[in-house]
Structure formats: C-alpha cells, structure tokens
Amino acid sequence: MQPAGWGRYSLALAILGATNGGQAHESVLEEVLVEGRHVVLAGYARSASEGLVGKQDLELRPLLRPGDVLEAVPGLIVTQHSGSGKSNQMFLRGFNLDHGTDFATWVEDMPVNMRTHGHGQGYTDINFLIPETIRSIGYVKGPYHAELGDFSSAGGAHIRLADGPESNTVQLGAGGNGFRRALAMGGIQAGPGTLSGALEAQAYDGPWRDISEDVEKFNGLLRYRGESDGRDWRLTGMYYDNEWNSADQIPQRAVDSGLIDELGSIDTTLGGKSSRASLSGGLGWGPEDARTEFSAYMIDYEMRLWSNFTYLLDDPIAGDQFEQVDERTIFGGGWRSHWHNDVEGAGGLQHMAGAELRHDNIDEVGLYSTEARRRNGTVRNDAVDVTSLGVFYELEWRITPRLRSVLGLRGDYYWFDVDADNPDNSGDADDGIFSPKASLIYSVSEVTELYLSGGYGFHSNDARGTTITVDPVNGEPVDEVDPLVESRGAEVGVKSLLGGRLNSSLALWYLELDSELLFVGDAGNTEASRASRRWGVEFNNFWQLDDIWSLEADLAWTDAQFDDNDPAGDDIPGSLDVVASGALSATFPDGWFGSLRARYFSGAPLIEDGSVESDGSTMVNLALGYQGDAWRVQLDALNLLDSDDHDIDYFYASRLPGEPAEGIEDVHYHVFEPRQLRVYLSYNF
C-alpha cells in the first residue's frame, strides 16, 4: 500500500530522479525500487509502456559494455559499430537511434544527450557509469509525459544512482581478449549524511586481428547524501577518462575477396579519447503530498574521435580519415514540485509542475581531415552556444474511483548562436514549441489498468544546421533546417498482474515525426531527413515463477515508413521490424544464482527502396555464480553460442585500393565479438 496522497508520484519522481525525502517518501520509493519489474505499477503509470527497472533486475545481467544496462528497458537494443569507448548504437520502436537521437537519457537529473555534438545530434555516451552503482532505471516511451523534452519522441530513461553501497566491496575481474577490471566502492557516515564513493579501472584489448583496442578507462564517483530539519540533499561528483583504438564497420566485399576477415580492419589507426567531469546537487523538502525539489549541475566534456567509413573515396592518396572534436561545458538546473488537494464534488487532484534550464557552451565542435590521426586540413571548426528553457505542468484528476485523467502541457524555447570559421555559416536562431499531453486510465481492478495516451514531442536539430548557408564540403548553397522538429503520437494498452506473479503489458502505438535524423556514412554523423510515421505493438512480460525462478519475455513489432512520395522509396534505413528478448533467472537460498539471456532483432532495410536488407541477429549471454556471506564469484559467458551475426549494417559507397573513383556501394557491417568468458571475484566487508 502507498501512503494517501502520493499516488503515482512516487514513480514519477523516481523517473524524474527525485531523492528520497522524509520517512514516508523513503518507504514508498524503496518499495518500488526493490521490486522493479515485479510490480505492475497500477495507480502510478500514465501509459501502458511506462516502467521501472530495479537494482535486483540488473544484478544478474551479464554486460559486455556499460551501455548494455539500457537493454533492461524492454524493446531497446544496444549494439556497437566501433570501439568500446564510443557511445553505443541503439534501436527502439523502429528507430535506428544512432547514438541516442530521439531517446532521452538522464543520470541524476543531468542530461546525457549532447546537442550539436561533433559526432551526431543527441549523442549519448554512458561509459562514465559504473553499473554496480545504479539504483534504478525509470523509463517511458512515446511523447505523452510532460517532464520529457528534447530527444524524447521514442521515449526516455532516468538513471538513478544508489545513495551508497549496501557494503564495502572490492572486486577484480579478468577474461578473454585481455579484459581486466578493478572496482572498489564503499561508504561511511559523515555528520548528518552518508559519504560514499566508487573507483573503477578497466583495460581491454579486444578480439580484432589487426589492432588492439588498448582500452584504458577510469571512472570515479563521490556522493554525499543526508537530511535534516525536514530537508534532504545530495551532492554527486563524477569523473571519467578513456582512450581506445577502434575496429569500425567493414565492407562486405573486403571480406568476400579475402582482403580481410570479419575481425579485420581497413584503417588500423582509428580510435578516440573522451573525458567527462561533473558536479550535481539537489535539495528537496515537504511531506509526501506536497514536495518541492531543486537541482543543478555542471559538466565538463571532451571528445576526440578518428573514423574512416569510406577509405579512399574522397582522397585516394591520404585517405578519408577524419577527426571529430567536441569540447564543451554544460550548465543547468531545474525545479519540480507536486502537490495534492481534494475538490468538492470531484476526486482528488494531483499537480506536478517544473522548469528546466540548460546552457551548452561549446568551445569547439570541429571536423578535420586526418591521416593516421595527424591533421592535414580543416573541414569546419565552430564555437556554439545553445540555451534552452523548458516549463511543464501536469494535472491528474481522479474522476471516479476507477477512472482518472492526466493532462499535461510543456513549453520549450531555444536560442542558438554559431560562430563559424566560415562567416557565411555564422549567425543565430531561436525557436519555441508547445507540447500538449493527455492520458485516460481506467482501473479494472487493483492490479489491472487500461490506458489511452497521446501527445506531442520534439527533437532539436544541430545548431550549425539552423544558421548554415554554404555546404562546408562543396561550397554549394544549402537550406537551413528547422531548429525544433515536432512529433505526434498515441498509444492504447493494458497493464496487469496475473495470478499475483505474471506482470504483463500490451501496447499498440503510433508516432509521426516531421523530420527523421539519419546516419550518413560519408559524413560520419546524423543529418535531418524526411518526415516519417511508425506504428507497432509491444508485449512485455515478467513472470516470477516461484521464490527462486523468474522468466522474462518481451516482444515488439514495428512498421516504419517515410511519410511522403519520394521516388527513392519509403523504407527507413535501419528500422527494425521485430525485436525480442527473454531471460530465465534463478537465485537459490544457498547462494547459487544464474541467468540465461537471449535477444533477437530482425533484418532491416538499408536503403529507401528496400532492395538491400540486413540479416537478423541473435545474441545469447549466460551468468553463473555464488554469493556467500562475504565472497561472491561470477562467471559471464558473453555470446555463448559464438554467433557471427552483425551488431550493425549500413549501405553506402566506399573505395578500396584499385577500385573506380566513384567507389562501390556495399554493405558495411560490424560483427559480434566472438564468445568470451569473464570471471569476477568480489569481497564484501
């Protein structure tokens, strides 16, 4: 049971990243977070596709990369087309999200998606996360939620960190392909609060024939949380530094001809380095039915990325390698309040209001031509400022004991200022957008609800596209893009807890987008494209078979098309029709545990007319281990069946030695990493 007056806001604030505040609040959030996918969320959720993943759901999940934790969101696929240090490739609801466009991600109230990024709009890199420090992942899908702003047309996830570890832990890990990892985390009482921290160091060589990834990654986390005089606060510092070499996607014809094998590389000098330092804090107060919170953050971010997708197409002598640079500081903060009141002649009213301010001070977002990581020319070098202000309000009205409505409105305004190396591309722009939202929920019983949801959302475009007048490559005049791109969506569905153990949800959804963001191979980034529409069905299940065994089974089907009559065709490259995942997990009373997980995604069209398609891919992972009073050992078998399916496929023109000047259009792909074993030994004290 939840305390009166709190209702769904315990979930909403968990999704928003709220801290616990007050004893009643603490008990509400703790109950939801511990259970995770076990709970149907009746009375909390505003849509059928909304949910929460708890720490228990993540503990048995074998991970190849930190970004794989996002696959805990049903229907979300996380892959990679380059080196381990780069942001992951993501797919959801028929979107090839590239590195995060149209799926918004936050960590502790800090936005992760990068606007006007050197590699692509909405770039989302969560390599700075230590998976063991995650407390929960709250997710929503579709543009029906007032607290969601930029990049959230397909949905969004709020990742919350634990206030502190349950015990002090030291862990060592080792595995195939030169994998080494060390982790230490712990906490102490410090005055009125708890001071906790974590340190992670990781190295990895990778399985590639011609290169060693030579990953050198370091993560640090320091967190202080406490409460006094009816107020609770948190202060979090994070630091991340990483360097790596990359095995990028390769052309199919190079493998077929024997030039390389599937673990080979065309350009062996690719890679990157990235760093991120952040300081964030929050302050909250008030009882469970009238709570206010303020948050603020500062992020310092740098990235250097060397890529070569076309090899010798543009420059047959020096090659087509290029360097993408991003150096920025991000400042921001927000206010959120919720309150409850009773209205005579009507049911209770729940209110939620908030505001968000963000400023990206981008000192350099640049593109340079390089050879073996040495610069030999400047394609474009800009300094950019992007500022945004968002406000939102949401009202829940319990019309009858079984029927409630949720009405929301969000307004956002953006200012863009570009100082380009080419004066023709300098300038400023601004734009605003309103996004109404609405849901109607009918409670069939305490554990079954029906949902009808709809709303508007948006994504921002690269600031350089809002002021550009001349193409930086060929000098030809080009049209400016819309600064903010609207989306419209709706969903009907049901959530139910069947027999007290099977948590199921079924959703039928529809989404229109005024401009698709697509990856362009020869440019190495995302660009605005044509309008699109999607619809699909999602069926998600979590079944607690008994006190030991649990079963997960999630299935999503999508139809995605461009919404115009272009002769090129109406298929959206990279849009997956079918995504399926499942897991069988067990935790025995004597300490043994295990989890067998599989996920599948279908083939996809690679060009607009559908004449070239990728094949489907299946991955199976296994985790086995034993947890004692102090010691824990875990064995992960990644890609258990040693599949050589593909993480990603693209179709575009590239040129290898001896090929014609116009190059050859071909499938370019990145293969699964071969089967590898990793062992982790932990000591808790």
XYZ file of C-alpha atoms in Angstrom:
685
model
C 0.000 0.000 0.000
C 1.121 3.552 -0.746
C 0.507 6.471 1.609
C -2.574 8.501 0.803
C -1.935 11.480 -1.416
C 1.216 10.092 -3.017
C -0.364 8.030 -5.805
C 1.697 7.721 -8.957
C 4.107 10.496 -7.997
C 6.446 8.120 -6.219
C 7.049 6.567 -9.631
C 7.005 9.902 -11.433
C 9.633 11.321 -9.099
C 11.730 8.160 -9.356
C 11.651 8.647 -13.116
C 12.434 12.340 -12.718
C 15.381 11.493 -10.489
C 13.969 12.742 -7.206
C 15.736 11.952 -3.972
C 14.088 10.350 -1.008
C 12.852 12.888 1.470
C 11.109 12.108 4.727
C 10.273 8.712 6.144
C 7.025 8.269 4.216
C 8.726 9.168 0.949
C 11.606 6.809 1.709
C 9.292 3.841 2.245
C 7.366 4.498 -0.955
C 10.400 4.731 -3.209
C 12.155 1.833 -1.531
C 9.190 -0.474 -2.086
C 9.010 0.333 -5.805
C 12.769 0.303 -6.410
C 13.368 -3.026 -4.721
C 10.674 -4.759 -6.728
C 11.487 -3.299 -10.158
C 9.830 -5.235 -12.985
C 7.952 -7.388 -10.477
C 5.416 -4.584 -9.861
C 2.536 -3.797 -12.230
C 2.597 -0.079 -11.273
C -1.192 0.158 -11.224
C -2.105 3.601 -9.924
C 1.295 5.036 -10.882
C 1.777 4.774 -14.638
C 0.331 7.198 -17.193
C 0.820 4.882 -20.172
C 0.967 1.163 -20.820
C 4.654 1.303 -21.841
C 5.913 3.043 -18.694
C 8.011 1.059 -16.223
C 10.804 0.811 -13.728
C 13.868 -1.434 -13.598
C 15.246 -2.005 -10.097
C 18.718 -2.884 -8.877
C 17.698 -6.529 -8.482
C 16.821 -6.640 -12.196
C 20.352 -5.510 -13.095
C 22.438 -7.649 -10.747
C 22.254 -10.858 -12.806
C 22.653 -9.190 -16.201
C 25.973 -10.097 -17.924
C 27.453 -6.995 -19.575
C 29.873 -6.677 -22.472
C 29.816 -2.860 -22.191
C 28.306 -0.428 -19.629
C 25.755 0.761 -22.178
C 24.222 -2.712 -22.212
C 22.356 -1.854 -18.985
C 19.886 0.088 -21.152
C 18.749 -3.215 -22.663
C 16.885 -3.670 -19.383
C 14.332 -1.319 -20.991
C 12.001 -3.720 -22.857
C 12.324 -3.409 -26.629
C 15.565 -1.401 -26.557
C 18.546 -2.913 -28.421
C 22.096 -1.733 -27.636
C 24.934 -2.577 -30.047
C 28.224 -1.097 -31.251
C 29.695 -0.243 -34.656
C 33.064 0.993 -33.461
C 35.435 0.828 -30.491
C 34.477 0.057 -26.914
C 34.914 3.653 -25.767
C 32.427 5.111 -28.197
C 28.748 5.655 -27.421
C 26.598 2.635 -28.178
C 24.283 2.215 -31.150
C 20.622 1.945 -30.086
C 17.343 0.787 -31.626
C 13.813 1.322 -30.281
C 10.294 1.449 -31.770
C 11.512 1.284 -35.355
C 14.176 3.950 -34.822
C 17.816 3.434 -35.610
C 18.613 5.870 -32.825
C 22.271 6.018 -33.901
C 23.877 7.113 -30.619
C 20.727 8.316 -28.887
C 18.695 10.642 -31.104
C 15.004 10.588 -30.100
C 15.664 8.666 -26.873
C 16.430 10.979 -23.968
C 18.654 9.768 -21.131
C 19.376 11.354 -17.750
C 21.667 10.391 -14.880
C 20.876 12.056 -11.539
C 18.964 14.935 -13.209
C 21.857 15.502 -15.638
C 21.022 15.172 -19.344
C 23.301 12.763 -21.199
C 22.239 13.542 -24.798
C 24.576 16.093 -26.387
C 23.165 18.821 -28.616
C 25.215 19.902 -31.649
C 27.719 17.158 -30.951
C 30.832 16.547 -33.001
C 29.707 13.028 -33.977
C 25.937 13.335 -34.137
C 22.908 15.116 -32.760
C 21.755 13.714 -29.411
C 24.987 11.727 -28.827
C 24.506 9.591 -25.691
C 27.577 8.103 -24.015
C 27.086 6.369 -20.646
C 30.561 4.856 -20.403
C 31.042 7.117 -17.375
C 28.589 4.956 -15.402
C 29.711 2.221 -13.009
C 26.916 -0.380 -13.376
C 27.115 -1.522 -9.734
C 26.212 1.994 -8.552
C 22.868 2.133 -10.396
C 19.795 2.008 -8.164
C 17.054 2.145 -10.799
C 16.198 2.935 -14.405
C 12.805 4.554 -14.862
C 11.652 4.530 -18.475
C 8.789 5.848 -20.561
C 8.057 5.528 -24.257
C 6.303 7.929 -26.588
C 5.706 11.703 -26.242
C 2.977 11.502 -23.575
C 4.876 12.681 -20.496
C 5.172 16.347 -19.601
C 8.555 16.062 -17.886
C 10.165 14.838 -21.138
C 11.600 17.416 -23.527
C 14.295 17.233 -26.193
C 15.153 13.891 -27.896
C 12.223 12.026 -26.313
C 9.898 11.193 -29.217
C 10.667 7.471 -28.876
C 10.928 7.719 -25.078
C 13.393 8.341 -22.311
C 15.127 6.857 -19.282
C 16.153 8.345 -15.943
C 19.028 6.503 -14.285
C 19.223 6.921 -10.522
C 22.341 6.135 -8.518
C 22.286 4.394 -5.161
C 22.715 6.641 -2.151
C 25.506 4.316 -1.058
C 26.536 0.666 -1.365
C 24.973 -1.891 0.965
C 28.503 -2.895 1.986
C 32.095 -2.040 1.194
C 33.219 -4.024 -1.839
C 36.436 -4.832 -3.633
C 36.183 -6.657 -6.950
C 38.655 -7.980 -9.501
C 37.667 -9.214 -12.942
C 39.558 -10.879 -15.778
C 38.622 -12.524 -19.047
C 39.312 -13.213 -22.690
C 40.861 -10.736 -25.114
C 42.854 -9.036 -22.387
C 39.906 -7.930 -20.255
C 40.896 -6.642 -16.791
C 38.772 -4.726 -14.319
C 39.168 -3.500 -10.750
C 36.370 -1.983 -8.666
C 36.263 -0.598 -5.134
C 33.258 1.050 -3.513
C 32.097 1.835 -0.016
C 30.610 4.405 2.299
C 30.787 5.912 5.782
C 28.623 8.092 7.990
C 29.823 11.694 7.817
C 27.973 14.119 10.048
C 24.269 14.210 9.208
C 24.760 12.290 5.980
C 26.398 9.377 4.216
C 29.576 9.760 2.173
C 30.038 7.059 -0.449
C 32.309 6.506 -3.401
C 33.394 4.124 -6.125
C 36.513 3.722 -8.275
C 36.726 1.623 -11.440
C 39.682 0.887 -13.709
C 39.319 -1.216 -16.851
C 41.557 -2.385 -19.675
C 40.612 -4.364 -22.777
C 42.470 -5.466 -25.911
C 39.540 -6.828 -27.933
C 39.369 -9.734 -30.399
C 40.357 -7.856 -33.587
C 43.048 -9.184 -35.921
C 44.858 -6.000 -36.897
C 44.531 -3.794 -33.841
C 44.476 -3.929 -30.078
C 41.692 -1.764 -28.702
C 44.071 -0.903 -25.858
C 41.209 0.466 -23.761
C 42.358 2.403 -20.715
C 39.297 3.548 -18.783
C 38.955 5.119 -15.354
C 35.736 6.054 -13.525
C 35.288 7.764 -10.198
C 32.200 8.590 -8.148
C 31.894 10.518 -4.878
C 28.463 11.098 -3.353
C 27.190 12.761 -0.195
C 23.578 12.483 0.865
C 21.802 13.449 4.038
C 18.769 15.046 5.604
C 17.996 17.349 8.499
C 15.311 19.811 9.565
C 12.847 18.336 7.102
C 15.163 18.814 4.129
C 17.179 16.251 2.201
C 20.117 16.924 -0.049
C 22.551 15.180 -2.337
C 25.863 16.184 -3.896
C 27.461 13.972 -6.548
C 30.827 14.261 -8.260
C 31.738 12.015 -11.197
C 34.884 11.681 -13.307
C 35.552 9.626 -16.446
C 38.577 9.266 -18.704
C 39.008 6.804 -21.573
C 41.275 6.128 -24.549
C 40.831 3.381 -27.127
C 41.543 2.139 -30.634
C 38.616 1.261 -32.901
C 37.666 -1.534 -35.225
C 34.970 0.216 -37.271
C 32.434 -1.279 -39.651
C 33.970 -3.000 -42.693
C 32.757 -3.521 -46.311
C 31.325 -6.918 -47.192
C 33.347 -7.125 -50.421
C 36.633 -6.831 -48.484
C 35.713 -9.982 -46.553
C 34.391 -11.833 -49.613
C 37.593 -11.138 -51.556
C 39.844 -12.281 -48.706
C 41.401 -8.846 -48.215
C 40.460 -9.080 -44.524
C 38.360 -11.393 -42.394
C 35.395 -10.351 -40.273
C 37.667 -9.369 -37.395
C 39.941 -7.300 -39.633
C 40.174 -3.572 -40.316
C 40.725 -1.394 -43.376
C 42.179 1.564 -41.475
C 44.104 0.429 -38.377
C 44.735 3.925 -36.966
C 41.193 4.735 -35.807
C 40.126 5.351 -32.222
C 39.239 8.005 -29.750
C 39.542 9.511 -26.336
C 36.962 11.119 -24.145
C 36.657 12.614 -20.694
C 33.791 13.845 -18.567
C 33.719 15.536 -15.154
C 30.504 16.570 -13.458
C 29.190 18.029 -10.232
C 25.485 17.846 -9.468
C 23.340 18.506 -6.476
C 19.767 18.530 -5.288
C 17.695 19.871 -2.424
C 14.181 18.743 -1.525
C 11.636 19.249 1.222
C 8.000 18.726 2.107
C 5.698 15.833 3.006
C 4.725 13.132 0.562
C 1.691 15.058 -0.735
C 3.456 18.433 -1.176
C 7.089 18.169 -2.174
C 9.464 20.644 -3.842
C 12.907 19.977 -5.287
C 15.685 21.994 -6.869
C 18.643 20.547 -8.767
C 21.717 21.919 -10.517
C 24.647 20.504 -12.441
C 27.843 21.395 -14.260
C 29.503 19.075 -16.811
C 32.899 19.443 -18.477
C 33.173 17.200 -21.547
C 35.772 16.488 -24.232
C 35.922 14.027 -27.114
C 38.318 13.249 -29.962
C 37.155 10.622 -32.445
C 39.023 9.348 -35.513
C 36.928 7.498 -38.118
C 37.154 6.395 -41.736
C 33.984 4.978 -43.270
C 34.760 5.461 -46.996
C 38.554 4.779 -47.029
C 39.783 6.259 -50.366
C 36.609 7.687 -51.889
C 37.315 11.406 -51.407
C 41.115 11.370 -51.177
C 42.809 8.431 -52.960
C 46.241 9.492 -51.650
C 45.882 10.413 -47.963
C 42.594 8.571 -47.449
C 39.274 9.680 -45.988
C 40.077 9.502 -42.292
C 38.648 12.392 -40.275
C 38.735 13.670 -36.729
C 35.631 14.860 -34.912
C 36.155 17.129 -31.924
C 33.800 18.207 -29.177
C 34.773 20.367 -26.200
C 32.042 21.880 -24.062
C 30.848 22.897 -20.649
C 27.204 22.377 -19.753
C 25.398 24.276 -17.014
C 21.839 23.619 -15.963
C 19.289 23.062 -13.291
C 15.655 22.526 -12.584
C 12.745 22.936 -10.213
C 9.972 20.401 -9.671
C 7.001 20.446 -7.314
C 3.989 18.261 -6.777
C 1.025 18.732 -4.508
C -2.386 17.219 -3.805
C -5.762 18.690 -2.997
C -9.334 17.475 -2.732
C -12.087 19.190 -4.707
C -15.672 19.115 -3.515
C -17.802 17.098 -5.927
C -14.752 15.613 -7.640
C -11.999 13.171 -6.878
C -8.563 14.156 -5.699
C -6.313 16.342 -7.852
C -2.587 15.714 -8.182
C -0.427 18.513 -9.591
C 3.127 18.387 -10.917
C 4.995 21.433 -12.220
C 8.572 22.114 -13.141
C 11.114 24.121 -15.074
C 14.471 23.247 -16.660
C 17.292 25.498 -17.798
C 20.294 24.275 -19.798
C 23.198 26.047 -21.461
C 25.779 24.297 -23.671
C 28.925 26.406 -24.063
C 30.690 24.549 -26.887
C 34.196 25.958 -27.252
C 34.945 23.736 -30.241
C 32.869 21.424 -32.367
C 35.107 20.592 -35.262
C 35.688 18.309 -38.230
C 39.204 17.815 -39.596
C 40.669 15.631 -42.326
C 43.458 13.428 -40.974
C 45.911 10.716 -41.930
C 46.923 8.283 -39.190
C 45.402 10.763 -36.672
C 47.513 13.670 -37.969
C 45.523 16.656 -39.191
C 46.019 17.699 -42.806
C 43.035 20.016 -43.267
C 40.069 21.706 -41.628
C 36.580 20.941 -42.898
C 34.797 23.006 -40.291
C 35.533 24.494 -36.877
C 32.821 26.238 -34.864
C 32.086 27.638 -31.450
C 28.435 27.249 -30.486
C 26.146 28.318 -27.658
C 22.797 26.561 -27.194
C 20.465 27.657 -24.403
C 17.063 26.217 -23.631
C 14.291 26.865 -21.143
C 11.525 24.340 -20.587
C 8.475 24.535 -18.331
C 5.793 21.911 -17.755
C 2.634 21.271 -15.795
C 0.670 18.066 -15.326
C -2.680 17.522 -13.632
C -4.111 14.173 -12.604
C -7.834 14.185 -11.860
C -9.369 11.092 -10.281
C -12.782 11.438 -11.905
C -14.234 8.352 -10.230
C -12.693 5.673 -8.008
C -11.832 3.731 -11.195
C -11.276 6.475 -13.783
C -8.521 9.063 -13.786
C -7.229 11.500 -16.375
C -3.800 13.077 -16.778
C -3.447 16.358 -18.676
C -0.071 17.927 -19.348
C 1.457 20.851 -21.196
C 5.101 21.541 -21.902
C 6.703 24.628 -23.423
C 10.305 24.896 -24.626
C 12.305 27.758 -26.088
C 15.787 27.520 -27.650
C 18.447 30.035 -28.559
C 21.262 29.069 -30.981
C 24.430 31.097 -31.615
C 27.061 29.818 -34.060
C 30.496 31.395 -34.545
C 31.846 29.508 -37.573
C 35.221 29.577 -39.271
C 33.267 30.438 -42.435
C 31.387 33.734 -41.839
C 28.610 32.554 -44.195
C 27.736 29.879 -41.635
C 27.803 32.101 -38.552
C 24.645 33.513 -37.079
C 21.933 32.991 -34.530
C 18.478 31.490 -34.448
C 15.725 30.836 -31.936
C 12.577 28.772 -31.833
C 9.863 27.658 -29.440
C 7.398 24.796 -29.246
C 4.384 23.753 -27.151
C 3.739 20.074 -26.469
C 0.342 19.057 -25.014
C -0.061 15.592 -23.447
C -3.049 13.593 -22.209
C -3.898 10.158 -20.814
C -7.080 8.448 -19.685
C -6.710 5.471 -17.338
C -9.386 3.032 -16.225
C -8.725 0.662 -13.313
C -10.371 -2.689 -13.964
C -9.051 -3.889 -10.603
C -6.254 -3.135 -8.168
C -3.781 -4.886 -10.484
C -5.205 -4.215 -13.967
C -5.447 -0.882 -15.784
C -6.405 0.246 -19.296
C -4.616 3.242 -20.858
C -5.295 5.695 -23.674
C -2.441 8.178 -24.155
C -1.488 10.811 -26.695
C 0.760 13.806 -27.033
C 3.291 15.927 -28.872
C 7.075 15.848 -28.528
C 10.138 17.132 -30.377
C 13.846 16.934 -31.001
C 16.251 19.791 -31.633
C 18.488 19.888 -34.675
C 22.207 20.638 -34.802
C 22.656 24.375 -34.235
C 25.035 24.568 -37.208
C 22.203 23.481 -39.485
C 19.953 26.290 -38.248
C 22.366 29.000 -39.479
C 24.346 27.310 -42.289
C 24.050 28.849 -45.777
C 27.012 27.142 -47.523
C 27.926 23.450 -47.513
C 31.374 23.197 -45.840
C 32.481 20.416 -48.206
C 31.481 21.603 -51.681
C 30.693 25.298 -51.074
C 27.184 24.986 -52.526
C 24.266 26.956 -51.016
C 22.036 24.903 -48.719
C 18.768 25.447 -46.899
C 18.575 25.982 -43.156
C 16.869 23.232 -41.131
C 14.093 23.736 -38.611
C 15.617 24.276 -35.157
C 12.911 22.184 -33.423
C 11.162 19.228 -35.054
C 7.693 18.192 -33.842
C 6.457 14.653 -33.252
C 2.936 13.382 -32.553
C 1.996 10.058 -31.025
C -0.702 7.983 -29.375
C -0.950 4.679 -27.528
C -3.600 2.337 -26.204
C -2.749 -0.523 -23.870
C -3.186 -2.547 -20.718
C -1.082 -3.476 -17.674
C -1.975 -6.396 -15.423
C -0.590 -8.619 -12.694
C -1.967 -12.066 -13.480
C -2.159 -14.599 -10.676
C -0.049 -12.362 -8.487
C 3.151 -13.397 -10.352
C 2.907 -12.560 -14.080
C 3.380 -8.851 -14.778
C 2.279 -8.167 -18.370
C 1.761 -5.095 -20.508
C 0.432 -4.773 -24.048
C 0.599 -1.523 -26.051
C -0.485 -0.520 -29.551
C 1.190 2.779 -30.524
C 1.538 5.291 -33.373
C 4.104 8.073 -33.961
C 4.658 10.753 -36.607
C 7.889 12.746 -36.907
C 8.275 15.863 -39.060
C 11.940 15.116 -39.853
C 13.922 11.911 -39.376
C 17.547 12.036 -38.174
C 19.602 9.525 -40.186
C 23.237 8.394 -40.123
C 25.197 9.446 -43.248
C 28.171 7.207 -43.945
C 30.384 9.574 -45.878
C 29.785 12.410 -43.397
C 30.139 10.255 -40.292
C 27.245 11.908 -38.453
C 23.470 12.306 -38.408
C 21.565 14.665 -40.679
C 17.978 15.863 -40.889
C 15.889 13.894 -43.406
C 12.282 13.332 -44.466
C 9.100 13.133 -42.398
C 8.195 9.661 -41.110
C 5.470 7.641 -39.417
C 5.572 4.484 -37.314
C 3.172 2.172 -35.591
C 3.671 -1.027 -33.682
C 2.808 -3.439 -30.903
C 4.756 -4.209 -27.717
C 4.096 -7.175 -25.430
C 6.225 -7.298 -22.263
C 6.160 -9.974 -19.548
C 7.909 -10.644 -16.258
C 6.875 -13.902 -14.549
C 8.006 -14.745 -11.023
C 7.624 -18.499 -11.333
C 8.367 -19.136 -7.634
C 10.710 -17.856 -4.952
C 13.741 -18.995 -6.992
C 12.952 -18.838 -10.706
C 11.818 -15.913 -12.881
C 11.150 -15.603 -16.596
C 11.207 -12.534 -18.869
C 9.747 -12.403 -22.389
C 9.451 -9.178 -24.390
C 8.320 -8.819 -28.000
C 7.985 -5.713 -30.197
C 6.833 -5.357 -33.807
C 7.060 -2.090 -35.760
C 6.127 -0.770 -39.194
C 8.192 2.328 -40.104
C 7.876 4.354 -43.310
C 8.787 7.749 -44.688
C 5.636 9.823 -44.969
C 5.974 11.321 -48.466
C 6.100 10.241 -52.103
C 9.802 10.445 -52.832
C 10.796 8.224 -55.803
C 13.747 6.934 -53.763
C 11.314 4.822 -51.717
C 9.578 4.988 -48.361
C 11.547 2.479 -46.245
C 13.541 4.000 -43.369
C 17.115 2.635 -43.368
C 17.932 0.751 -40.185
C 14.341 0.449 -38.923
C 13.896 -2.942 -37.250
C 10.591 -4.779 -37.691
C 10.921 -7.272 -34.832
C 12.758 -7.146 -31.512
C 12.506 -9.996 -29.000
C 14.308 -10.747 -25.755
C 13.972 -13.259 -22.950
C 15.683 -14.412 -19.789
C 15.484 -17.316 -17.358
C 16.977 -16.420 -13.978
C 17.345 -18.143 -10.646
C 18.542 -17.195 -7.160
C 18.832 -20.147 -4.768
C 18.697 -19.842 -0.960
C 22.108 -21.463 -0.580
C 23.768 -18.648 -2.586
C 23.927 -20.032 -6.128
C 22.487 -17.864 -8.910
C 22.324 -17.732 -12.690
C 20.738 -16.010 -15.662
C 20.452 -17.109 -19.293
C 19.542 -14.227 -21.611
C 18.803 -14.063 -25.325
C 17.868 -11.205 -27.602
C 16.968 -11.085 -31.280
C 16.429 -8.292 -33.766
C 15.235 -8.787 -37.311
C 16.774 -7.639 -40.535
C 16.109 -4.087 -41.704
C 16.048 -2.176 -44.987
C 19.369 -0.439 -45.611
C 18.169 1.891 -48.374
C 14.865 3.610 -49.043
C 13.575 1.283 -51.774
C 14.121 -1.825 -49.621
C 16.207 -3.586 -52.262
C 19.076 -4.109 -49.803
C 18.371 -5.526 -46.352
C 20.400 -6.709 -43.392
C 20.045 -10.142 -41.811
C 18.650 -10.691 -38.347
C 20.916 -11.127 -35.321
C 20.703 -13.277 -32.188
C 22.846 -12.984 -29.060
C 22.845 -15.319 -26.021
C 24.641 -14.488 -22.756
C 24.992 -16.506 -19.545
C 25.872 -15.549 -15.966
C 26.538 -18.106 -13.215
C 27.806 -17.521 -9.709
C 27.775 -17.968 -5.969
C 27.129 -15.380 -3.255
C 28.411 -16.132 0.240
C 28.401 -14.029 3.376
C 31.475 -12.119 2.247
C 32.698 -13.586 -1.045
C 30.983 -13.543 -4.434
C 32.190 -15.175 -7.634
C 30.538 -14.771 -11.031
C 31.291 -16.212 -14.461
C 29.908 -14.434 -17.530
C 29.823 -16.192 -20.891
C 29.266 -13.460 -23.488
C 27.995 -14.508 -26.914
C 27.614 -18.004 -25.509
C 26.818 -19.600 -28.908
C 29.759 -17.819 -30.604
C 27.445 -16.212 -33.160
C 28.976 -14.277 -36.052
C 25.819 -12.218 -36.601
C 26.119 -8.466 -37.027
C 25.823 -5.661 -34.487
C 25.013 -3.176 -37.240
C 24.745 -2.918 -41.040
C 24.885 0.132 -43.308
C 24.772 0.553 -47.097
C 26.765 3.308 -48.773
C 29.623 3.882 -51.230
C 33.280 3.438 -50.273
C 36.505 2.896 -52.189
C 39.255 0.325 -51.637
C 42.643 0.270 -53.419
C 42.271 -0.401 -57.151
C 38.538 0.440 -57.273
C 36.964 3.108 -59.535
C 36.956 6.746 -58.448
C 33.225 6.747 -57.762
C 33.645 3.866 -55.336
C 31.320 0.897 -54.884
C 28.073 0.822 -52.965
C 28.215 -2.013 -50.473
C 27.028 -3.297 -47.111
C 29.327 -2.189 -44.292
C 28.959 -4.059 -41.018
C 30.356 -4.720 -37.560
C 30.345 -8.345 -36.416
C 29.560 -9.598 -32.910
C 32.606 -10.059 -30.731
C 33.357 -13.821 -30.510
C 32.492 -15.808 -27.399
C 34.497 -14.823 -24.353
C 34.489 -15.675 -20.651
C 34.881 -13.190 -17.816
C 35.308 -14.037 -14.125
C 34.624 -11.624 -11.268
C 35.670 -12.149 -7.650
C 34.237 -9.788 -5.029
C 34.793 -9.384 -1.309
C 32.183 -7.560 0.776
C 33.002 -6.205 4.226
